[in-house]
PDB file of C-alpha atoms in Angstrom:
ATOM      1  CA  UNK A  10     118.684  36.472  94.717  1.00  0.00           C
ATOM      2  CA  UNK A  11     120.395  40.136  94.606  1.00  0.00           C
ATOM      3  CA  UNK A  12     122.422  41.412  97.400  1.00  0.00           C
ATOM      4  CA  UNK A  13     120.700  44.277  99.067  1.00  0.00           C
ATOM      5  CA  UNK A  14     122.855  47.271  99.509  1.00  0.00           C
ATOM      6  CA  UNK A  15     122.718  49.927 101.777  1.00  0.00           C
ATOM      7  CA  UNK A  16     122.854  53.403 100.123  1.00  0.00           C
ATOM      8  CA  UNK A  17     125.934  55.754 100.926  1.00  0.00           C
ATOM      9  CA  UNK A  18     125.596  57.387 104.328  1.00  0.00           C
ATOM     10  CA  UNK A  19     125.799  60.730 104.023  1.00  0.00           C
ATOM     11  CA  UNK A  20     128.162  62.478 106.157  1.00  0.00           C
ATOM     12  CA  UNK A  21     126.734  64.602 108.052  1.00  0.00           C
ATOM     13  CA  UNK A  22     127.575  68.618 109.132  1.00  0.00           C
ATOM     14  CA  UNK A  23     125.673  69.739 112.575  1.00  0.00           C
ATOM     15  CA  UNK A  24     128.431  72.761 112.943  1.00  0.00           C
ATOM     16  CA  UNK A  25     126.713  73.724 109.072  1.00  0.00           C
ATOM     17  CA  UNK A  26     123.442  72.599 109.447  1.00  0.00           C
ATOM     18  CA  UNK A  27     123.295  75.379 112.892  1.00  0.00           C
ATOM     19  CA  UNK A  28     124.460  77.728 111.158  1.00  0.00           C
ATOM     20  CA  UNK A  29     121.749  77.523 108.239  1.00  0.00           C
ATOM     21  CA  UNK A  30     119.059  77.057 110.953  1.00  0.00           C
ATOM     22  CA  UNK A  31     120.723  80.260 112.730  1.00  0.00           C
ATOM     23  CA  UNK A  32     120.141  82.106 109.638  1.00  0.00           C
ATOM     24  CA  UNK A  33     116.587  81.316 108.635  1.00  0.00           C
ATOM     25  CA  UNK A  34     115.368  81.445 111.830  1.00  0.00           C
ATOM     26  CA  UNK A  35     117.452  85.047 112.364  1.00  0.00           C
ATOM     27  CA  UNK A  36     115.896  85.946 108.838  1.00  0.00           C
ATOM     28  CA  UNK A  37     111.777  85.139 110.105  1.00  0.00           C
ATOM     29  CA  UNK A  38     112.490  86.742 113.260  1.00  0.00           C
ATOM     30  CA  UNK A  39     113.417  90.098 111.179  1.00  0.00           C
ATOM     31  CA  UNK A  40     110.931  89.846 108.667  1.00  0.00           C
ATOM     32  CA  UNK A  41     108.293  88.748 111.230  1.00  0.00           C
ATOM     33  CA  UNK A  42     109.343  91.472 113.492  1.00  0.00           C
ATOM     34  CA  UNK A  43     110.443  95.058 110.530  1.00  0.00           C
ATOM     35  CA  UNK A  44     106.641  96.340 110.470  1.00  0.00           C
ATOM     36  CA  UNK A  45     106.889  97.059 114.573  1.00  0.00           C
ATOM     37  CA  UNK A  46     110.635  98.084 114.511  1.00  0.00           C
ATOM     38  CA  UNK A  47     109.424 100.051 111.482  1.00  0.00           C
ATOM     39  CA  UNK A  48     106.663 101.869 113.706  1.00  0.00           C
ATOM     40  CA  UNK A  49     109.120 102.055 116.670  1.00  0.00           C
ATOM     41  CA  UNK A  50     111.628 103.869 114.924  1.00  0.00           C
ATOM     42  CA  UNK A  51     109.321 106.490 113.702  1.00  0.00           C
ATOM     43  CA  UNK A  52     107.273 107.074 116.256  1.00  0.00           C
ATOM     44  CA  UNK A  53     110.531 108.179 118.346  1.00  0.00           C
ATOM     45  CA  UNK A  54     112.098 109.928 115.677  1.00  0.00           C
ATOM     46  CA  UNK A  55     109.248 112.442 115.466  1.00  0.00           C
ATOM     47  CA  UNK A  56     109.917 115.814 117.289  1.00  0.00           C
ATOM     48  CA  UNK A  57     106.601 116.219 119.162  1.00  0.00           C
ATOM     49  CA  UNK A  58     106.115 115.561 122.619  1.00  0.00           C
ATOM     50  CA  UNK A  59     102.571 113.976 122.876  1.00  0.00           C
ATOM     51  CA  UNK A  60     102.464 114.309 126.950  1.00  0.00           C
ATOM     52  CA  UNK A  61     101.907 118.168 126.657  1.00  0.00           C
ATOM     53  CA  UNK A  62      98.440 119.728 125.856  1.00  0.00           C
ATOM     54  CA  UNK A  63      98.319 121.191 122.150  1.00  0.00           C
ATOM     55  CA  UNK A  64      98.147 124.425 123.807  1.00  0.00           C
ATOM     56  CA  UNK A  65     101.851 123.806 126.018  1.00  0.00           C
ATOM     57  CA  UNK A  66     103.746 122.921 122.333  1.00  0.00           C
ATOM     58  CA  UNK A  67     102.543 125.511 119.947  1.00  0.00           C
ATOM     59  CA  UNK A  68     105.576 125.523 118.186  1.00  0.00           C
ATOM     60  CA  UNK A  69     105.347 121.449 117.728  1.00  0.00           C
ATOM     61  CA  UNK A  70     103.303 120.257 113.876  1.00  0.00           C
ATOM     62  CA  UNK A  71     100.547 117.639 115.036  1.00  0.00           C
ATOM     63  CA  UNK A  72     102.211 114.239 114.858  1.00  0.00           C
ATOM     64  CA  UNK A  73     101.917 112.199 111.754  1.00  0.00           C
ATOM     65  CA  UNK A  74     101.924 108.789 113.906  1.00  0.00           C
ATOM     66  CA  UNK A  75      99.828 108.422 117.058  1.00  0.00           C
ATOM     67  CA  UNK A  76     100.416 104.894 117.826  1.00  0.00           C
ATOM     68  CA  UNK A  77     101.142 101.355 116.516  1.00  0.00           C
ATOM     69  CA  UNK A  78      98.337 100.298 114.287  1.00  0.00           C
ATOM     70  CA  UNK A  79      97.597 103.840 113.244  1.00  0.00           C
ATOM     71  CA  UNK A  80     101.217 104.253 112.203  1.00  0.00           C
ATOM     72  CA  UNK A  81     100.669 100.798 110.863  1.00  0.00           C
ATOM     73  CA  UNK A  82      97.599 101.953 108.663  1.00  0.00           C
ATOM     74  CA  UNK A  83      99.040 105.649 107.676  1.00  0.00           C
ATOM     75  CA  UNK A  84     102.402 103.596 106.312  1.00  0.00           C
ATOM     76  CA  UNK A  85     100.094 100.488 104.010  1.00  0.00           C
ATOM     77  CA  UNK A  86      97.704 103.431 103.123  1.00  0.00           C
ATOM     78  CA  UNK A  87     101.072 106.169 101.711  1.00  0.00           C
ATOM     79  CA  UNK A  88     103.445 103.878 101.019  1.00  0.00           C
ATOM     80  CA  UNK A  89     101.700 100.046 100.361  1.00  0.00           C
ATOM     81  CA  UNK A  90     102.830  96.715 102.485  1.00  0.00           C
ATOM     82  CA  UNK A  91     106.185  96.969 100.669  1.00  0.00           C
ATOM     83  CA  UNK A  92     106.933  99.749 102.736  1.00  0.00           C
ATOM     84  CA  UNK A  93     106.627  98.114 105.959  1.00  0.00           C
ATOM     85  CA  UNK A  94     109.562  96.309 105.138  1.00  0.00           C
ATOM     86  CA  UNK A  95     111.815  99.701 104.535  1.00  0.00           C
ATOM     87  CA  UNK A  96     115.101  98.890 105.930  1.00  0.00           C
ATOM     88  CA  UNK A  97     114.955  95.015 106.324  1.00  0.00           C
ATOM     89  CA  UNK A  98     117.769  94.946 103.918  1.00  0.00           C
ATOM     90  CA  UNK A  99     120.402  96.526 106.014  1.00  0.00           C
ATOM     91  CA  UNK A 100     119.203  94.984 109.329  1.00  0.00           C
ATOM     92  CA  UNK A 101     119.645  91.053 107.554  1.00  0.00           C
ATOM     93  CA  UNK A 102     123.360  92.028 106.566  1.00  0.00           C
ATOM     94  CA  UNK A 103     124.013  93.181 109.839  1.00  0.00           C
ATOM     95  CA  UNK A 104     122.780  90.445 112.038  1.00  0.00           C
ATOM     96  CA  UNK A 105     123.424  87.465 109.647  1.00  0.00           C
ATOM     97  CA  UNK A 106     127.167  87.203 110.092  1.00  0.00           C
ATOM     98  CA  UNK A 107     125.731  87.703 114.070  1.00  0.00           C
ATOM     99  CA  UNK A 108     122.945  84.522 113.902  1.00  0.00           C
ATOM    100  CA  UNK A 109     125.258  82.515 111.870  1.00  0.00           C
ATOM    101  CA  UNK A 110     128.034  82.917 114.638  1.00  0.00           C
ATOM    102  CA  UNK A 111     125.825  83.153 117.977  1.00  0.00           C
ATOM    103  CA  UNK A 112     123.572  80.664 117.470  1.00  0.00           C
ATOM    104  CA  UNK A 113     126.026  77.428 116.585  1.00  0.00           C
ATOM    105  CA  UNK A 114     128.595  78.512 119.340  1.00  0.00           C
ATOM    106  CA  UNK A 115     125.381  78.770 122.290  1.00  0.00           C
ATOM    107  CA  UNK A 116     124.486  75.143 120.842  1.00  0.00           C
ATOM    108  CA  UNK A 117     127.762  73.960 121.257  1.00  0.00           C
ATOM    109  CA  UNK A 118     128.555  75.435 124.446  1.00  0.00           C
ATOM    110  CA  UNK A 119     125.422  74.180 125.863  1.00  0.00           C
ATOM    111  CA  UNK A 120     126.292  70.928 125.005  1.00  0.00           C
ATOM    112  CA  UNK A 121     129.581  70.528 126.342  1.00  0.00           C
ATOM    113  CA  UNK A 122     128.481  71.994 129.414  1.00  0.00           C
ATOM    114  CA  UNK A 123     125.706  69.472 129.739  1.00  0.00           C
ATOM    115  CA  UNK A 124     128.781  66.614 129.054  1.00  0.00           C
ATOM    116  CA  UNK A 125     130.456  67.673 131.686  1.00  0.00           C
ATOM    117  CA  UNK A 126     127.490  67.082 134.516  1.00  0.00           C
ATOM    118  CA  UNK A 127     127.028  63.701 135.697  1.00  0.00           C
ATOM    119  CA  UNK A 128     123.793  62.073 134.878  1.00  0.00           C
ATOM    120  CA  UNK A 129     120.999  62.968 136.741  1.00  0.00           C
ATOM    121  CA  UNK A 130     122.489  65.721 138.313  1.00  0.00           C
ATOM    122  CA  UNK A 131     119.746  68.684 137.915  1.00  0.00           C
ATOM    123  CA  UNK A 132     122.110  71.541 139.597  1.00  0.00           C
ATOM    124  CA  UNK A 133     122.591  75.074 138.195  1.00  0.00           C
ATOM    125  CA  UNK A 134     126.200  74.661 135.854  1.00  0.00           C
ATOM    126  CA  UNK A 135     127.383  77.383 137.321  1.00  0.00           C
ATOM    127  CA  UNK A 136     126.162  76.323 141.259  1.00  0.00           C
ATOM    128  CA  UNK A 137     129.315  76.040 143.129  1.00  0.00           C
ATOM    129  CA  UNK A 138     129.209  72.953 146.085  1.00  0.00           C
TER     130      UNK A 138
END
């Protein structure tokens, strides 16, 4: 009869494994979320004020996005899905370094605050007596 061994334990990291689910979650939430911020950022950028009557901004071109799914079908019709996505690059190298760092530090604040109540107490953390 063999011994039966346990395999190594693996040690584990939950500092490293927040920070890699900070960062793919951060990463869907951009990609999930570029088409609107996409369609946000040019519908304001456009120099036409659509509240006035055609004939109170002659001087205005008519505007090239009218709202959120037409600006969504104008941009896959001139530039494809791919441009949808125009300036997702940028926007993940900003706010990665922000995920990986927010994320972990909230987790581990929350749970040091939660240490410090006393079982079953359901107050506020902040509540003062």
């Amino acid at each position: 009869m063999s011994a039966v061994t346990n395999p190594p334990r693996r040690k584990e990291h939950p500092a490293l494994a927040r920070v890699g689910a900070a960062i793919i979650s951060g990463t869907l939430a951009a990609v999930v979320t570029a088409p609107l911020d996409l369609v946000k950022t040019r519908l304001q950028i456009q120099q036409h004020p659509l509240h006035l009557s055609s004939s109170k901004r002659p001087n205005f071109p008519e505007p090239r996005y009218t709202g959120t799914a037409a600006s969504l079908r104008r941009i896959i019709i001139e530039e494809g899905v791919h441009g949808l996505f125009k300036g997702l690059t940028p926007t993940l190298f900003g706010l990665l370094p922000t995920w990986s760092i927010y994320f972990p530090v909230y987790s581990s604040l929350k749970q040091r605050i939660g240490a410090l109540q006393e079982p079953g107490d359901v107050r506020h953390a902040t509540q003062r007596d």
